[in-house]
């Protein structure tokens, strides 16, 4: 519950220039919901990308050493 209130407050501050009333609060809550649901897939994607980079660096070092 406190998370939604904090997200609404932050969203209201971010979207304060829109002059549409509760748009900022709704935007903050929606952003928090999307971030909550998308955190695990995003972390998995970042970890896979980092692993591929490390593999590419390893292969590059092996080619230059040989």
mmCIF file with all atom_site columns, N, CA and C in Angstrom:
data_model
loop_
_atom_site.group_PDB
_atom_site.id
_atom_site.type_symbol
_atom_site.label_atom_id
_atom_site.label_alt_id
_atom_site.label_comp_id
_atom_site.label_asym_id
_atom_site.label_entity_id
_atom_site.label_seq_id
_atom_site.pdbx_PDB_ins_code
_atom_site.Cartn_x
_atom_site.Cartn_y
_atom_site.Cartn_z
_atom_site.occupancy
_atom_site.B_iso_or_equiv
_atom_site.pdbx_formal_charge
_atom_site.auth_seq_id
_atom_site.auth_comp_id
_atom_site.auth_asym_id
_atom_site.auth_atom_id
_atom_site.pdbx_PDB_model_num
ATOM 1   N N  . UNK A 1 1  ? 0.822  -1.185  0.000   1.00 0.00 ? 1  UNK A N  1
ATOM 2   C CA . UNK A 1 1  ? 0.000  0.000   0.000   1.00 0.00 ? 1  UNK A CA 1
ATOM 3   C C  . UNK A 1 1  ? 0.867  1.249   0.000   1.00 0.00 ? 1  UNK A C  1
ATOM 4   N N  . UNK A 1 2  ? 1.919  1.234   0.825   1.00 0.00 ? 2  UNK A N  1
ATOM 5   C CA . UNK A 1 2  ? 2.781  2.405   0.865   1.00 0.00 ? 2  UNK A CA 1
ATOM 6   C C  . UNK A 1 2  ? 3.518  2.587   -0.454  1.00 0.00 ? 2  UNK A C  1
ATOM 7   N N  . UNK A 1 3  ? 3.821  1.482   -1.118  1.00 0.00 ? 3  UNK A N  1
ATOM 8   C CA . UNK A 1 3  ? 4.493  1.567   -2.408  1.00 0.00 ? 3  UNK A CA 1
ATOM 9   C C  . UNK A 1 3  ? 3.643  2.283   -3.442  1.00 0.00 ? 3  UNK A C  1
ATOM 10  N N  . UNK A 1 4  ? 2.349  2.018   -3.428  1.00 0.00 ? 4  UNK A N  1
ATOM 11  C CA . UNK A 1 4  ? 1.457  2.690   -4.372  1.00 0.00 ? 4  UNK A CA 1
ATOM 12  C C  . UNK A 1 4  ? 1.345  4.172   -4.055  1.00 0.00 ? 4  UNK A C  1
ATOM 13  N N  . UNK A 1 5  ? 1.331  4.509   -2.776  1.00 0.00 ? 5  UNK A N  1
ATOM 14  C CA . UNK A 1 5  ? 1.264  5.919   -2.390  1.00 0.00 ? 5  UNK A CA 1
ATOM 15  C C  . UNK A 1 5  ? 2.535  6.657   -2.789  1.00 0.00 ? 5  UNK A C  1
ATOM 16  N N  . UNK A 1 6  ? 3.670  6.020   -2.569  1.00 0.00 ? 6  UNK A N  1
ATOM 17  C CA . UNK A 1 6  ? 4.937  6.645   -2.953  1.00 0.00 ? 6  UNK A CA 1
ATOM 18  C C  . UNK A 1 6  ? 5.022  6.787   -4.468  1.00 0.00 ? 6  UNK A C  1
ATOM 19  N N  . UNK A 1 7  ? 4.594  5.756   -5.203  1.00 0.00 ? 7  UNK A N  1
ATOM 20  C CA . UNK A 1 7  ? 4.606  5.826   -6.668  1.00 0.00 ? 7  UNK A CA 1
ATOM 21  C C  . UNK A 1 7  ? 3.674  6.918   -7.164  1.00 0.00 ? 7  UNK A C  1
ATOM 22  N N  . UNK A 1 8  ? 2.531  7.070   -6.536  1.00 0.00 ? 8  UNK A N  1
ATOM 23  C CA . UNK A 1 8  ? 1.594  8.131   -6.925  1.00 0.00 ? 8  UNK A CA 1
ATOM 24  C C  . UNK A 1 8  ? 2.205  9.498   -6.668  1.00 0.00 ? 8  UNK A C  1
ATOM 25  N N  . UNK A 1 9  ? 2.878  9.664   -5.542  1.00 0.00 ? 9  UNK A N  1
ATOM 26  C CA . UNK A 1 9  ? 3.511  10.940  -5.226  1.00 0.00 ? 9  UNK A CA 1
ATOM 27  C C  . UNK A 1 9  ? 4.613  11.267  -6.226  1.00 0.00 ? 9  UNK A C  1
ATOM 28  N N  . UNK A 1 10 ? 5.468  10.282  -6.513  1.00 0.00 ? 10 UNK A N  1
ATOM 29  C CA . UNK A 1 10 ? 6.561  10.496  -7.470  1.00 0.00 ? 10 UNK A CA 1
ATOM 30  C C  . UNK A 1 10 ? 6.003  10.782  -8.862  1.00 0.00 ? 10 UNK A C  1
ATOM 31  N N  . UNK A 1 11 ? 4.982  10.032  -9.262  1.00 0.00 ? 11 UNK A N  1
ATOM 32  C CA . UNK A 1 11 ? 4.362  10.268  -10.565 1.00 0.00 ? 11 UNK A CA 1
ATOM 33  C C  . UNK A 1 11 ? 3.739  11.639  -10.670 1.00 0.00 ? 11 UNK A C  1
ATOM 34  N N  . UNK A 1 12 ? 3.161  12.095  -9.582  1.00 0.00 ? 12 UNK A N  1
ATOM 35  C CA . UNK A 1 12 ? 2.563  13.428  -9.581  1.00 0.00 ? 12 UNK A CA 1
ATOM 36  C C  . UNK A 1 12 ? 3.641  14.494  -9.751  1.00 0.00 ? 12 UNK A C  1
ATOM 37  N N  . UNK A 1 13 ? 4.800  14.287  -9.123  1.00 0.00 ? 13 UNK A N  1
ATOM 38  C CA . UNK A 1 13 ? 5.900  15.246  -9.259  1.00 0.00 ? 13 UNK A CA 1
ATOM 39  C C  . UNK A 1 13 ? 6.489  15.214  -10.669 1.00 0.00 ? 13 UNK A C  1
ATOM 40  N N  . UNK A 1 14 ? 6.590  14.009  -11.246 1.00 0.00 ? 14 UNK A N  1
ATOM 41  C CA . UNK A 1 14 ? 7.160  13.892  -12.586 1.00 0.00 ? 14 UNK A CA 1
ATOM 42  C C  . UNK A 1 14 ? 6.240  14.509  -13.631 1.00 0.00 ? 14 UNK A C  1
ATOM 43  N N  . UNK A 1 15 ? 4.946  14.204  -13.546 1.00 0.00 ? 15 UNK A N  1
ATOM 44  C CA . UNK A 1 15 ? 3.978  14.664  -14.538 1.00 0.00 ? 15 UNK A CA 1
ATOM 45  C C  . UNK A 1 15 ? 3.281  15.936  -14.107 1.00 0.00 ? 15 UNK A C  1
ATOM 46  N N  . UNK A 1 16 ? 3.893  16.754  -13.261 1.00 0.00 ? 16 UNK A N  1
ATOM 47  C CA . UNK A 1 16 ? 3.220  17.947  -12.743 1.00 0.00 ? 16 UNK A CA 1
ATOM 48  C C  . UNK A 1 16 ? 2.979  19.000  -13.823 1.00 0.00 ? 16 UNK A C  1
ATOM 49  N N  . UNK A 1 17 ? 3.754  18.986  -14.889 1.00 0.00 ? 17 UNK A N  1
ATOM 50  C CA . UNK A 1 17 ? 3.593  19.983  -15.936 1.00 0.00 ? 17 UNK A CA 1
ATOM 51  C C  . UNK A 1 17 ? 2.426  19.725  -16.869 1.00 0.00 ? 17 UNK A C  1
ATOM 52  N N  . UNK A 1 18 ? 1.746  18.591  -16.739 1.00 0.00 ? 18 UNK A N  1
ATOM 53  C CA . UNK A 1 18 ? 0.672  18.258  -17.671 1.00 0.00 ? 18 UNK A CA 1
ATOM 54  C C  . UNK A 1 18 ? -0.627 18.995  -17.356 1.00 0.00 ? 18 UNK A C  1
ATOM 55  N N  . UNK A 1 19 ? -0.795 19.487  -16.122 1.00 0.00 ? 19 UNK A N  1
ATOM 56  C CA . UNK A 1 19 ? -1.992 20.219  -15.702 1.00 0.00 ? 19 UNK A CA 1
ATOM 57  C C  . UNK A 1 19 ? -3.275 19.446  -15.975 1.00 0.00 ? 19 UNK A C  1
ATOM 58  N N  . UNK A 1 20 ? -3.262 18.138  -15.699 1.00 0.00 ? 20 UNK A N  1
ATOM 59  C CA . UNK A 1 20 ? -4.446 17.314  -15.918 1.00 0.00 ? 20 UNK A CA 1
ATOM 60  C C  . UNK A 1 20 ? -4.930 16.654  -14.635 1.00 0.00 ? 20 UNK A C  1
ATOM 61  N N  . UNK A 1 21 ? -4.576 17.168  -13.511 1.00 0.00 ? 21 UNK A N  1
ATOM 62  C CA . UNK A 1 21 ? -5.085 16.632  -12.257 1.00 0.00 ? 21 UNK A CA 1
ATOM 63  C C  . UNK A 1 21 ? -4.406 15.357  -11.837 1.00 0.00 ? 21 UNK A C  1
ATOM 64  N N  . UNK A 1 22 ? -5.129 14.251  -11.828 1.00 0.00 ? 22 UNK A N  1
ATOM 65  C CA . UNK A 1 22 ? -4.621 12.985  -11.323 1.00 0.00 ? 22 UNK A CA 1
ATOM 66  C C  . UNK A 1 22 ? -3.815 12.178  -12.323 1.00 0.00 ? 22 UNK A C  1
ATOM 67  N N  . UNK A 1 23 ? -3.480 12.748  -13.451 1.00 0.00 ? 23 UNK A N  1
ATOM 68  C CA . UNK A 1 23 ? -2.729 12.019  -14.470 1.00 0.00 ? 23 UNK A CA 1
ATOM 69  C C  . UNK A 1 23 ? -1.377 11.563  -13.935 1.00 0.00 ? 23 UNK A C  1
ATOM 70  N N  . UNK A 1 24 ? -0.718 12.428  -13.188 1.00 0.00 ? 24 UNK A N  1
ATOM 71  C CA . UNK A 1 24 ? 0.591  12.082  -12.647 1.00 0.00 ? 24 UNK A CA 1
ATOM 72  C C  . UNK A 1 24 ? 0.520  10.936  -11.666 1.00 0.00 ? 24 UNK A C  1
ATOM 73  N N  . UNK A 1 25 ? -0.495 10.945  -10.811 1.00 0.00 ? 25 UNK A N  1
ATOM 74  C CA . UNK A 1 25 ? -0.643 9.871   -9.837  1.00 0.00 ? 25 UNK A CA 1
ATOM 75  C C  . UNK A 1 25 ? -0.913 8.542   -10.540 1.00 0.00 ? 25 UNK A C  1
ATOM 76  N N  . UNK A 1 26 ? -1.775 8.559   -11.530 1.00 0.00 ? 26 UNK A N  1
ATOM 77  C CA . UNK A 1 26 ? -2.066 7.334   -12.272 1.00 0.00 ? 26 UNK A CA 1
ATOM 78  C C  . UNK A 1 26 ? -0.838 6.863   -13.053 1.00 0.00 ? 26 UNK A C  1
ATOM 79  N N  . UNK A 1 27 ? -0.101 7.809   -13.610 1.00 0.00 ? 27 UNK A N  1
ATOM 80  C CA . UNK A 1 27 ? 1.118  7.456   -14.328 1.00 0.00 ? 27 UNK A CA 1
ATOM 81  C C  . UNK A 1 27 ? 2.155  6.841   -13.419 1.00 0.00 ? 27 UNK A C  1
ATOM 82  N N  . UNK A 1 28 ? 2.279  7.358   -12.215 1.00 0.00 ? 28 UNK A N  1
ATOM 83  C CA . UNK A 1 28 ? 3.231  6.795   -11.258 1.00 0.00 ? 28 UNK A CA 1
ATOM 84  C C  . UNK A 1 28 ? 2.868  5.393   -10.833 1.00 0.00 ? 28 UNK A C  1
ATOM 85  N N  . UNK A 1 29 ? 1.599  5.154   -10.581 1.00 0.00 ? 29 UNK A N  1
ATOM 86  C CA . UNK A 1 29 ? 1.152  3.818   -10.185 1.00 0.00 ? 29 UNK A CA 1
ATOM 87  C C  . UNK A 1 29 ? 1.323  2.843   -11.341 1.00 0.00 ? 29 UNK A C  1
ATOM 88  N N  . UNK A 1 30 ? 1.002  3.280   -12.555 1.00 0.00 ? 30 UNK A N  1
ATOM 89  C CA . UNK A 1 30 ? 1.157  2.409   -13.726 1.00 0.00 ? 30 UNK A CA 1
ATOM 90  C C  . UNK A 1 30 ? 2.627  2.085   -13.966 1.00 0.00 ? 30 UNK A C  1
ATOM 91  N N  . UNK A 1 31 ? 3.492  3.076   -13.804 1.00 0.00 ? 31 UNK A N  1
ATOM 92  C CA . UNK A 1 31 ? 4.919  2.848   -13.986 1.00 0.00 ? 31 UNK A CA 1
ATOM 93  C C  . UNK A 1 31 ? 5.446  1.848   -12.965 1.00 0.00 ? 31 UNK A C  1
ATOM 94  N N  . UNK A 1 32 ? 4.991  1.970   -11.725 1.00 0.00 ? 32 UNK A N  1
ATOM 95  C CA . UNK A 1 32 ? 5.420  1.040   -10.686 1.00 0.00 ? 32 UNK A CA 1
ATOM 96  C C  . UNK A 1 32 ? 4.934  -0.374  -10.991 1.00 0.00 ? 32 UNK A C  1
ATOM 97  N N  . UNK A 1 33 ? 3.710  -0.505  -11.502 1.00 0.00 ? 33 UNK A N  1
ATOM 98  C CA . UNK A 1 33 ? 3.179  -1.835  -11.819 1.00 0.00 ? 33 UNK A CA 1
ATOM 99  C C  . UNK A 1 33 ? 3.955  -2.475  -12.970 1.00 0.00 ? 33 UNK A C  1
ATOM 100 N N  . UNK A 1 34 ? 4.278  -1.688  -13.981 1.00 0.00 ? 34 UNK A N  1
ATOM 101 C CA . UNK A 1 34 ? 5.048  -2.211  -15.119 1.00 0.00 ? 34 UNK A CA 1
ATOM 102 C C  . UNK A 1 34 ? 6.455  -2.599  -14.664 1.00 0.00 ? 34 UNK A C  1
ATOM 103 N N  . UNK A 1 35 ? 7.068  -1.779  -13.817 1.00 0.00 ? 35 UNK A N  1
ATOM 104 C CA . UNK A 1 35 ? 8.412  -2.086  -13.337 1.00 0.00 ? 35 UNK A CA 1
ATOM 105 C C  . UNK A 1 35 ? 8.409  -3.348  -12.482 1.00 0.00 ? 35 UNK A C  1
ATOM 106 N N  . UNK A 1 36 ? 7.371  -3.543  -11.696 1.00 0.00 ? 36 UNK A N  1
ATOM 107 C CA . UNK A 1 36 ? 7.293  -4.717  -10.841 1.00 0.00 ? 36 UNK A CA 1
ATOM 108 C C  . UNK A 1 36 ? 7.168  -5.988  -11.677 1.00 0.00 ? 36 UNK A C  1
ATOM 109 N N  . UNK A 1 37 ? 6.356  -5.937  -12.710 1.00 0.00 ? 37 UNK A N  1
ATOM 110 C CA . UNK A 1 37 ? 6.156  -7.119  -13.549 1.00 0.00 ? 37 UNK A CA 1
ATOM 111 C C  . UNK A 1 37 ? 7.326  -7.352  -14.502 1.00 0.00 ? 37 UNK A C  1
ATOM 112 N N  . UNK A 1 38 ? 7.994  -6.307  -14.895 1.00 0.00 ? 38 UNK A N  1
ATOM 113 C CA . UNK A 1 38 ? 9.050  -6.432  -15.887 1.00 0.00 ? 38 UNK A CA 1
ATOM 114 C C  . UNK A 1 38 ? 10.443 -6.572  -15.309 1.00 0.00 ? 38 UNK A C  1
ATOM 115 N N  . UNK A 1 39 ? 10.574 -6.588  -13.992 1.00 0.00 ? 39 UNK A N  1
ATOM 116 C CA . UNK A 1 39 ? 11.902 -6.611  -13.381 1.00 0.00 ? 39 UNK A CA 1
ATOM 117 C C  . UNK A 1 39 ? 12.613 -7.949  -13.620 1.00 0.00 ? 39 UNK A C  1
ATOM 118 N N  . UNK A 1 40 ? 11.919 -9.053  -13.468 1.00 0.00 ? 40 UNK A N  1
ATOM 119 C CA . UNK A 1 40 ? 12.560 -10.358 -13.643 1.00 0.00 ? 40 UNK A CA 1
ATOM 120 C C  . UNK A 1 40 ? 12.977 -10.614 -15.089 1.00 0.00 ? 40 UNK A C  1
ATOM 121 N N  . UNK A 1 41 ? 12.109 -10.383 -16.071 1.00 0.00 ? 41 UNK A N  1
ATOM 122 C CA . UNK A 1 41 ? 12.553 -10.581 -17.460 1.00 0.00 ? 41 UNK A CA 1
ATOM 123 C C  . UNK A 1 41 ? 13.685 -9.634  -17.853 1.00 0.00 ? 41 UNK A C  1
ATOM 124 N N  . UNK A 1 42 ? 13.648 -8.405  -17.345 1.00 0.00 ? 42 UNK A N  1
ATOM 125 C CA . UNK A 1 42 ? 14.712 -7.465  -17.656 1.00 0.00 ? 42 UNK A CA 1
ATOM 126 C C  . UNK A 1 42 ? 16.031 -7.925  -17.043 1.00 0.00 ? 42 UNK A C  1
ATOM 127 N N  . UNK A 1 43 ? 15.997 -8.406  -15.818 1.00 0.00 ? 43 UNK A N  1
ATOM 128 C CA . UNK A 1 43 ? 17.210 -8.908  -15.172 1.00 0.00 ? 43 UNK A CA 1
ATOM 129 C C  . UNK A 1 43 ? 17.755 -10.122 -15.924 1.00 0.00 ? 43 UNK A C  1
ATOM 130 N N  . UNK A 1 44 ? 16.876 -11.001 -16.370 1.00 0.00 ? 44 UNK A N  1
ATOM 131 C CA . UNK A 1 44 ? 17.300 -12.164 -17.135 1.00 0.00 ? 44 UNK A CA 1
ATOM 132 C C  . UNK A 1 44 ? 17.938 -11.747 -18.455 1.00 0.00 ? 44 UNK A C  1
ATOM 133 N N  . UNK A 1 45 ? 17.351 -10.782 -19.115 1.00 0.00 ? 45 UNK A N  1
ATOM 134 C CA . UNK A 1 45 ? 17.889 -10.289 -20.374 1.00 0.00 ? 45 UNK A CA 1
ATOM 135 C C  . UNK A 1 45 ? 19.262 -9.654  -20.175 1.00 0.00 ? 45 UNK A C  1
ATOM 136 N N  . UNK A 1 46 ? 19.414 -8.864  -19.125 1.00 0.00 ? 46 UNK A N  1
ATOM 137 C CA . UNK A 1 46 ? 20.704 -8.237  -18.844 1.00 0.00 ? 46 UNK A CA 1
ATOM 138 C C  . UNK A 1 46 ? 21.760 -9.273  -18.489 1.00 0.00 ? 46 UNK A C  1
ATOM 139 N N  . UNK A 1 47 ? 21.387 -10.282 -17.710 1.00 0.00 ? 47 UNK A N  1
ATOM 140 C CA . UNK A 1 47 ? 22.337 -11.332 -17.350 1.00 0.00 ? 47 UNK A CA 1
ATOM 141 C C  . UNK A 1 47 ? 22.768 -12.125 -18.582 1.00 0.00 ? 47 UNK A C  1
ATOM 142 N N  . UNK A 1 48 ? 21.836 -12.422 -19.470 1.00 0.00 ? 48 UNK A N  1
ATOM 143 C CA . UNK A 1 48 ? 22.176 -13.149 -20.698 1.00 0.00 ? 48 UNK A CA 1
ATOM 144 C C  . UNK A 1 48 ? 23.097 -12.314 -21.583 1.00 0.00 ? 48 UNK A C  1
ATOM 145 N N  . UNK A 1 49 ? 22.824 -11.035 -21.692 1.00 0.00 ? 49 UNK A N  1
ATOM 146 C CA . UNK A 1 49 ? 23.682 -10.154 -22.478 1.00 0.00 ? 49 UNK A CA 1
ATOM 147 C C  . UNK A 1 49 ? 25.083 -10.063 -21.913 1.00 0.00 ? 49 UNK A C  1
ATOM 148 N N  . UNK A 1 50 ? 25.175 -9.982  -20.586 1.00 0.00 ? 50 UNK A N  1
ATOM 149 C CA . UNK A 1 50 ? 26.488 -9.936  -19.941 1.00 0.00 ? 50 UNK A CA 1
ATOM 150 C C  . UNK A 1 50 ? 27.239 -11.245 -20.164 1.00 0.00 ? 50 UNK A C  1
ATOM 151 N N  . UNK A 1 51 ? 26.539 -12.362 -20.074 1.00 0.00 ? 51 UNK A N  1
ATOM 152 C CA . UNK A 1 51 ? 27.170 -13.660 -20.315 1.00 0.00 ? 51 UNK A CA 1
ATOM 153 C C  . UNK A 1 51 ? 27.682 -13.782 -21.735 1.00 0.00 ? 51 UNK A C  1
ATOM 154 N N  . UNK A 1 52 ? 26.902 -13.315 -22.697 1.00 0.00 ? 52 UNK A N  1
ATOM 155 C CA . UNK A 1 52 ? 27.348 -13.350 -24.094 1.00 0.00 ? 52 UNK A CA 1
ATOM 156 C C  . UNK A 1 52 ? 28.555 -12.460 -24.329 1.00 0.00 ? 52 UNK A C  1
ATOM 157 N N  . UNK A 1 53 ? 28.586 -11.309 -23.669 1.00 0.00 ? 53 UNK A N  1
ATOM 158 C CA . UNK A 1 53 ? 29.736 -10.421 -23.789 1.00 0.00 ? 53 UNK A CA 1
ATOM 159 C C  . UNK A 1 53 ? 30.984 -11.083 -23.218 1.00 0.00 ? 53 UNK A C  1
ATOM 160 N N  . UNK A 1 54 ? 30.837 -11.720 -22.069 1.00 0.00 ? 54 UNK A N  1
ATOM 161 C CA . UNK A 1 54 ? 31.987 -12.395 -21.463 1.00 0.00 ? 54 UNK A CA 1
ATOM 162 C C  . UNK A 1 54 ? 32.477 -13.534 -22.360 1.00 0.00 ? 54 UNK A C  1
ATOM 163 N N  . UNK A 1 55 ? 31.564 -14.292 -22.956 1.00 0.00 ? 55 UNK A N  1
ATOM 164 C CA . UNK A 1 55 ? 31.936 -15.368 -23.860 1.00 0.00 ? 55 UNK A CA 1
ATOM 165 C C  . UNK A 1 55 ? 32.657 -14.824 -25.092 1.00 0.00 ? 55 UNK A C  1
ATOM 166 N N  . UNK A 1 56 ? 32.158 -13.724 -25.637 1.00 0.00 ? 56 UNK A N  1
ATOM 167 C CA . UNK A 1 56 ? 32.790 -13.109 -26.795 1.00 0.00 ? 56 UNK A CA 1
ATOM 168 C C  . UNK A 1 56 ? 34.193 -12.613 -26.454 1.00 0.00 ? 56 UNK A C  1
ATOM 169 N N  . UNK A 1 57 ? 34.359 -11.989 -25.289 1.00 0.00 ? 57 UNK A N  1
ATOM 170 C CA . UNK A 1 57 ? 35.682 -11.533 -24.867 1.00 0.00 ? 57 UNK A CA 1
ATOM 171 C C  . UNK A 1 57 ? 36.642 -12.701 -24.677 1.00 0.00 ? 57 UNK A C  1
ATOM 172 N N  . UNK A 1 58 ? 36.151 -13.780 -24.113 1.00 0.00 ? 58 UNK A N  1
ATOM 173 C CA . UNK A 1 58 ? 36.975 -14.971 -23.906 1.00 0.00 ? 58 UNK A CA 1
ATOM 174 C C  . UNK A 1 58 ? 37.437 -15.540 -25.244 1.00 0.00 ? 58 UNK A C  1
ATOM 175 N N  . UNK A 1 59 ? 36.509 -15.655 -26.177 1.00 0.00 ? 59 UNK A N  1
ATOM 176 C CA . UNK A 1 59 ? 36.876 -16.192 -27.494 1.00 0.00 ? 59 UNK A CA 1
ATOM 177 C C  . UNK A 1 59 ? 37.856 -15.284 -28.217 1.00 0.00 ? 59 UNK A C  1
ATOM 178 N N  . UNK A 1 60 ? 37.688 -13.977 -28.087 1.00 0.00 ? 60 UNK A N  1
ATOM 179 C CA . UNK A 1 60 ? 38.611 -13.033 -28.713 1.00 0.00 ? 60 UNK A CA 1
ATOM 180 C C  . UNK A 1 60 ? 40.009 -13.173 -28.130 1.00 0.00 ? 60 UNK A C  1
ATOM 181 N N  . UNK A 1 61 ? 40.105 -13.321 -26.799 1.00 0.00 ? 61 UNK A N  1
ATOM 182 C CA . UNK A 1 61 ? 41.402 -13.513 -26.166 1.00 0.00 ? 61 UNK A CA 1
ATOM 183 C C  . UNK A 1 61 ? 42.053 -14.826 -26.594 1.00 0.00 ? 61 UNK A C  1
ATOM 184 N N  . UNK A 1 62 ? 41.251 -15.873 -26.784 1.00 0.00 ? 62 UNK A N  1
ATOM 185 C CA . UNK A 1 62 ? 41.792 -17.164 -27.198 1.00 0.00 ? 62 UNK A CA 1
ATOM 186 C C  . UNK A 1 62 ? 42.328 -17.096 -28.624 1.00 0.00 ? 62 UNK A C  1
ATOM 187 N N  . UNK A 1 63 ? 41.650 -16.347 -29.502 1.00 0.00 ? 63 UNK A N  1
ATOM 188 C CA . UNK A 1 63 ? 42.100 -16.233 -30.892 1.00 0.00 ? 63 UNK A CA 1
ATOM 189 C C  . UNK A 1 63 ? 43.396 -15.437 -30.991 1.00 0.00 ? 63 UNK A C  1
ATOM 190 N N  . UNK A 1 64 ? 43.504 -14.368 -30.207 1.00 0.00 ? 64 UNK A N  1
ATOM 191 C CA . UNK A 1 64 ? 44.721 -13.548 -30.292 1.00 0.00 ? 64 UNK A CA 1
ATOM 192 C C  . UNK A 1 64 ? 45.919 -14.241 -29.644 1.00 0.00 ? 64 UNK A C  1
ATOM 193 N N  . UNK A 1 65 ? 45.668 -15.118 -28.664 1.00 0.00 ? 65 UNK A N  1
ATOM 194 C CA . UNK A 1 65 ? 46.762 -15.829 -28.003 1.00 0.00 ? 65 UNK A CA 1
ATOM 195 C C  . UNK A 1 65 ? 47.315 -16.941 -28.887 1.00 0.00 ? 65 UNK A C  1
ATOM 196 N N  . UNK A 1 66 ? 46.499 -17.493 -29.767 1.00 0.00 ? 66 UNK A N  1
ATOM 197 C CA . UNK A 1 66 ? 46.934 -18.636 -30.580 1.00 0.00 ? 66 UNK A CA 1
ATOM 198 C C  . UNK A 1 66 ? 47.651 -18.227 -31.836 1.00 0.00 ? 66 UNK A C  1
#
